[in-house]
């Protein structure tokens, strides 16, 4: 069995681990490092429960190979201190909470993308309105249907 040693900064701590080339970043985080915030929902990149920030950009950790992130910085919900967390609570942006870590990491990445001028399918001159937020967050599913609270929390923080 071929194993590769990788090092990455996870939530501020440098971690070294041996992984097989086929191990996903999600499995490396959860099973090798005990970082359980990112969830394994669909394991196909369709639900967004595994969303983390890689060097500040949102990615689906279930679709990324751990070896691709050697030398990179990974931030999961455990490493986040952001006003979105309190806004999610204020606006009932979660119910069961399973998708919440991915929703928050995705929203942080989405806000950075918007601020950098990255367009979406509905980008217009109206700014970060409800339609824009819903389009940009469409890769993150909530089975409980807390979408209105999620959008309201993001709108509040984006100000």
PDB file of C-alpha atoms in Angstrom:
ATOM      1  CA  UNK A   1       0.000   0.000   0.000  1.00  0.00           C
ATOM      2  CA  UNK A   2       1.487   3.342  -1.106  1.00  0.00           C
ATOM      3  CA  UNK A   3       1.356   6.091   1.537  1.00  0.00           C
ATOM      4  CA  UNK A   4       2.301   9.746   1.221  1.00  0.00           C
ATOM      5  CA  UNK A   5       3.206  12.056   4.075  1.00  0.00           C
ATOM      6  CA  UNK A   6       1.448  15.389   3.867  1.00  0.00           C
ATOM      7  CA  UNK A   7       1.517  18.471   6.051  1.00  0.00           C
ATOM      8  CA  UNK A   8      -1.240  21.013   6.222  1.00  0.00           C
ATOM      9  CA  UNK A   9      -2.293  23.750   8.571  1.00  0.00           C
ATOM     10  CA  UNK A  10      -5.701  22.820   9.966  1.00  0.00           C
ATOM     11  CA  UNK A  11      -7.475  25.452  12.040  1.00  0.00           C
ATOM     12  CA  UNK A  12      -4.161  27.087  12.874  1.00  0.00           C
ATOM     13  CA  UNK A  13      -2.222  23.937  13.793  1.00  0.00           C
ATOM     14  CA  UNK A  14       0.307  22.297  11.495  1.00  0.00           C
ATOM     15  CA  UNK A  15      -0.627  18.648  11.068  1.00  0.00           C
ATOM     16  CA  UNK A  16       1.415  15.861   9.523  1.00  0.00           C
ATOM     17  CA  UNK A  17      -0.233  12.652   8.451  1.00  0.00           C
ATOM     18  CA  UNK A  18       0.310   9.664   6.225  1.00  0.00           C
ATOM     19  CA  UNK A  19      -2.436   9.104   3.656  1.00  0.00           C
ATOM     20  CA  UNK A  20      -3.050   6.856   0.717  1.00  0.00           C
ATOM     21  CA  UNK A  21      -3.425   8.788  -2.567  1.00  0.00           C
ATOM     22  CA  UNK A  22      -7.162   8.042  -2.745  1.00  0.00           C
ATOM     23  CA  UNK A  23      -8.093   9.415   0.714  1.00  0.00           C
ATOM     24  CA  UNK A  24     -10.414  12.399   0.504  1.00  0.00           C
ATOM     25  CA  UNK A  25      -9.697  15.564   2.427  1.00  0.00           C
ATOM     26  CA  UNK A  26     -12.961  14.982   4.291  1.00  0.00           C
ATOM     27  CA  UNK A  27     -11.888  11.509   5.433  1.00  0.00           C
ATOM     28  CA  UNK A  28      -8.422  12.761   6.389  1.00  0.00           C
ATOM     29  CA  UNK A  29      -9.961  15.524   8.507  1.00  0.00           C
ATOM     30  CA  UNK A  30     -12.608  13.375  10.170  1.00  0.00           C
ATOM     31  CA  UNK A  31     -10.936   9.970  10.499  1.00  0.00           C
ATOM     32  CA  UNK A  32      -7.236  10.829  10.756  1.00  0.00           C
ATOM     33  CA  UNK A  33      -7.351  14.175  12.581  1.00  0.00           C
ATOM     34  CA  UNK A  34     -10.647  13.914  14.508  1.00  0.00           C
ATOM     35  CA  UNK A  35     -12.012  17.153  13.032  1.00  0.00           C
ATOM     36  CA  UNK A  36     -15.715  16.317  12.884  1.00  0.00           C
ATOM     37  CA  UNK A  37     -17.294  19.672  11.954  1.00  0.00           C
ATOM     38  CA  UNK A  38     -17.357  18.930   8.216  1.00  0.00           C
ATOM     39  CA  UNK A  39     -20.034  16.292   7.674  1.00  0.00           C
ATOM     40  CA  UNK A  40     -20.248  13.424   5.204  1.00  0.00           C
ATOM     41  CA  UNK A  41     -23.669  13.993   3.689  1.00  0.00           C
ATOM     42  CA  UNK A  42     -23.794  12.684   0.150  1.00  0.00           C
ATOM     43  CA  UNK A  43     -20.070  11.976  -0.420  1.00  0.00           C
ATOM     44  CA  UNK A  44     -20.627  13.169  -4.011  1.00  0.00           C
ATOM     45  CA  UNK A  45     -20.274  16.951  -3.780  1.00  0.00           C
ATOM     46  CA  UNK A  46     -24.000  17.556  -4.117  1.00  0.00           C
ATOM     47  CA  UNK A  47     -25.035  18.653  -0.612  1.00  0.00           C
ATOM     48  CA  UNK A  48     -22.266  20.927   0.714  1.00  0.00           C
ATOM     49  CA  UNK A  49     -22.265  19.464   4.247  1.00  0.00           C
ATOM     50  CA  UNK A  50     -18.508  18.919   3.915  1.00  0.00           C
ATOM     51  CA  UNK A  51     -17.673  22.498   2.873  1.00  0.00           C
ATOM     52  CA  UNK A  52     -14.396  23.818   4.304  1.00  0.00           C
ATOM     53  CA  UNK A  53     -12.144  26.735   3.442  1.00  0.00           C
ATOM     54  CA  UNK A  54      -8.873  25.925   1.659  1.00  0.00           C
ATOM     55  CA  UNK A  55      -6.611  28.972   1.726  1.00  0.00           C
ATOM     56  CA  UNK A  56      -9.805  30.977   2.271  1.00  0.00           C
ATOM     57  CA  UNK A  57     -11.732  29.509  -0.680  1.00  0.00           C
ATOM     58  CA  UNK A  58     -14.698  27.215  -0.156  1.00  0.00           C
ATOM     59  CA  UNK A  59     -14.410  23.646  -1.388  1.00  0.00           C
ATOM     60  CA  UNK A  60     -16.288  20.382  -1.002  1.00  0.00           C
ATOM     61  CA  UNK A  61     -13.870  18.306   1.074  1.00  0.00           C
ATOM     62  CA  UNK A  62     -15.487  15.053  -0.063  1.00  0.00           C
ATOM     63  CA  UNK A  63     -14.375  15.740  -3.658  1.00  0.00           C
ATOM     64  CA  UNK A  64     -10.823  16.811  -2.805  1.00  0.00           C
ATOM     65  CA  UNK A  65      -7.959  14.398  -2.355  1.00  0.00           C
ATOM     66  CA  UNK A  66      -5.981  15.046   0.818  1.00  0.00           C
ATOM     67  CA  UNK A  67      -2.671  14.856  -1.089  1.00  0.00           C
ATOM     68  CA  UNK A  68      -3.774  17.858  -3.181  1.00  0.00           C
ATOM     69  CA  UNK A  69      -3.756  19.995  -0.044  1.00  0.00           C
ATOM     70  CA  UNK A  70      -0.227  19.264   1.117  1.00  0.00           C
ATOM     71  CA  UNK A  71       1.205  22.559   2.354  1.00  0.00           C
ATOM     72  CA  UNK A  72      -2.146  24.338   2.295  1.00  0.00           C
ATOM     73  CA  UNK A  73      -4.261  25.948   5.015  1.00  0.00           C
ATOM     74  CA  UNK A  74      -7.606  24.329   5.798  1.00  0.00           C
ATOM     75  CA  UNK A  75     -10.225  25.992   7.986  1.00  0.00           C
ATOM     76  CA  UNK A  76     -13.237  24.078   9.228  1.00  0.00           C
ATOM     77  CA  UNK A  77     -16.051  25.317  11.438  1.00  0.00           C
ATOM     78  CA  UNK A  78     -13.875  24.503  14.451  1.00  0.00           C
ATOM     79  CA  UNK A  79     -11.422  27.197  13.338  1.00  0.00           C
ATOM     80  CA  UNK A  80     -14.006  29.835  12.471  1.00  0.00           C
ATOM     81  CA  UNK A  81     -14.750  32.904  14.567  1.00  0.00           C
ATOM     82  CA  UNK A  82     -17.125  34.908  12.390  1.00  0.00           C
ATOM     83  CA  UNK A  83     -20.218  37.093  12.939  1.00  0.00           C
ATOM     84  CA  UNK A  84     -22.176  34.643  10.759  1.00  0.00           C
ATOM     85  CA  UNK A  85     -22.236  32.148  13.608  1.00  0.00           C
ATOM     86  CA  UNK A  86     -24.205  34.474  15.882  1.00  0.00           C
ATOM     87  CA  UNK A  87     -26.368  35.639  12.976  1.00  0.00           C
ATOM     88  CA  UNK A  88     -27.335  32.015  12.226  1.00  0.00           C
ATOM     89  CA  UNK A  89     -28.525  31.704  15.829  1.00  0.00           C
ATOM     90  CA  UNK A  90     -30.430  35.020  15.755  1.00  0.00           C
ATOM     91  CA  UNK A  91     -32.185  34.181  12.485  1.00  0.00           C
ATOM     92  CA  UNK A  92     -32.827  30.483  13.149  1.00  0.00           C
ATOM     93  CA  UNK A  93     -30.516  29.570  10.276  1.00  0.00           C
ATOM     94  CA  UNK A  94     -30.411  25.973  11.414  1.00  0.00           C
ATOM     95  CA  UNK A  95     -32.717  23.333  12.815  1.00  0.00           C
ATOM     96  CA  UNK A  96     -31.045  19.956  13.223  1.00  0.00           C
ATOM     97  CA  UNK A  97     -27.617  21.568  12.693  1.00  0.00           C
ATOM     98  CA  UNK A  98     -26.147  18.846  10.491  1.00  0.00           C
ATOM     99  CA  UNK A  99     -25.533  21.147   7.521  1.00  0.00           C
ATOM    100  CA  UNK A 100     -24.713  24.246   9.585  1.00  0.00           C
ATOM    101  CA  UNK A 101     -20.892  23.873   9.631  1.00  0.00           C
ATOM    102  CA  UNK A 102     -20.843  23.588   5.838  1.00  0.00           C
ATOM    103  CA  UNK A 103     -23.391  26.380   5.431  1.00  0.00           C
ATOM    104  CA  UNK A 104     -21.314  28.774   7.539  1.00  0.00           C
ATOM    105  CA  UNK A 105     -18.004  27.902   5.849  1.00  0.00           C
ATOM    106  CA  UNK A 106     -19.687  28.235   2.458  1.00  0.00           C
ATOM    107  CA  UNK A 107     -21.211  31.595   3.390  1.00  0.00           C
ATOM    108  CA  UNK A 108     -17.809  32.912   4.519  1.00  0.00           C
ATOM    109  CA  UNK A 109     -16.271  31.803   1.225  1.00  0.00           C
ATOM    110  CA  UNK A 110     -19.230  33.177  -0.734  1.00  0.00           C
ATOM    111  CA  UNK A 111     -18.924  36.598   0.875  1.00  0.00           C
ATOM    112  CA  UNK A 112     -15.217  36.678  -0.004  1.00  0.00           C
ATOM    113  CA  UNK A 113     -16.017  35.697  -3.601  1.00  0.00           C
ATOM    114  CA  UNK A 114     -18.649  38.432  -3.834  1.00  0.00           C
ATOM    115  CA  UNK A 115     -16.305  41.043  -2.371  1.00  0.00           C
ATOM    116  CA  UNK A 116     -13.633  40.014  -4.891  1.00  0.00           C
ATOM    117  CA  UNK A 117     -16.105  40.707  -7.718  1.00  0.00           C
ATOM    118  CA  UNK A 118     -16.710  37.104  -8.772  1.00  0.00           C
ATOM    119  CA  UNK A 119     -20.051  36.987 -10.619  1.00  0.00           C
ATOM    120  CA  UNK A 120     -22.817  34.424 -10.238  1.00  0.00           C
ATOM    121  CA  UNK A 121     -25.572  33.340 -12.625  1.00  0.00           C
ATOM    122  CA  UNK A 122     -27.843  36.128 -11.309  1.00  0.00           C
ATOM    123  CA  UNK A 123     -25.323  38.889 -10.632  1.00  0.00           C
ATOM    124  CA  UNK A 124     -26.683  42.272 -11.564  1.00  0.00           C
ATOM    125  CA  UNK A 125     -26.406  45.809 -10.343  1.00  0.00           C
ATOM    126  CA  UNK A 126     -28.663  45.246  -7.352  1.00  0.00           C
ATOM    127  CA  UNK A 127     -25.961  44.062  -4.941  1.00  0.00           C
ATOM    128  CA  UNK A 128     -26.067  41.092  -2.604  1.00  0.00           C
ATOM    129  CA  UNK A 129     -29.828  40.652  -2.440  1.00  0.00           C
ATOM    130  CA  UNK A 130     -31.846  37.544  -1.629  1.00  0.00           C
ATOM    131  CA  UNK A 131     -31.716  36.123  -5.165  1.00  0.00           C
ATOM    132  CA  UNK A 132     -27.953  36.593  -5.307  1.00  0.00           C
ATOM    133  CA  UNK A 133     -27.428  34.915  -1.916  1.00  0.00           C
ATOM    134  CA  UNK A 134     -29.697  31.989  -2.810  1.00  0.00           C
ATOM    135  CA  UNK A 135     -27.868  31.432  -6.117  1.00  0.00           C
ATOM    136  CA  UNK A 136     -24.423  31.627  -4.529  1.00  0.00           C
ATOM    137  CA  UNK A 137     -25.437  29.265  -1.693  1.00  0.00           C
ATOM    138  CA  UNK A 138     -27.275  26.809  -3.965  1.00  0.00           C
ATOM    139  CA  UNK A 139     -24.562  24.166  -3.521  1.00  0.00           C
ATOM    140  CA  UNK A 140     -25.444  23.803   0.165  1.00  0.00           C
ATOM    141  CA  UNK A 141     -28.600  21.887   0.974  1.00  0.00           C
ATOM    142  CA  UNK A 142     -30.603  21.975   4.202  1.00  0.00           C
ATOM    143  CA  UNK A 143     -32.985  19.073   4.633  1.00  0.00           C
ATOM    144  CA  UNK A 144     -34.796  20.921   7.410  1.00  0.00           C
ATOM    145  CA  UNK A 145     -35.568  23.835   5.096  1.00  0.00           C
ATOM    146  CA  UNK A 146     -33.965  26.629   7.135  1.00  0.00           C
ATOM    147  CA  UNK A 147     -33.144  28.558   3.967  1.00  0.00           C
ATOM    148  CA  UNK A 148     -34.992  31.743   4.939  1.00  0.00           C
ATOM    149  CA  UNK A 149     -33.032  32.005   8.180  1.00  0.00           C
ATOM    150  CA  UNK A 150     -29.773  31.245   6.396  1.00  0.00           C
ATOM    151  CA  UNK A 151     -30.416  33.987   3.815  1.00  0.00           C
ATOM    152  CA  UNK A 152     -31.452  36.458   6.541  1.00  0.00           C
ATOM    153  CA  UNK A 153     -28.273  35.729   8.527  1.00  0.00           C
ATOM    154  CA  UNK A 154     -26.074  36.256   5.474  1.00  0.00           C
ATOM    155  CA  UNK A 155     -27.932  39.464   4.547  1.00  0.00           C
ATOM    156  CA  UNK A 156     -27.432  40.808   8.071  1.00  0.00           C
ATOM    157  CA  UNK A 157     -23.706  40.106   8.086  1.00  0.00           C
ATOM    158  CA  UNK A 158     -23.115  41.333   4.542  1.00  0.00           C
ATOM    159  CA  UNK A 159     -24.812  44.594   5.567  1.00  0.00           C
TER     160      UNK A 159
END
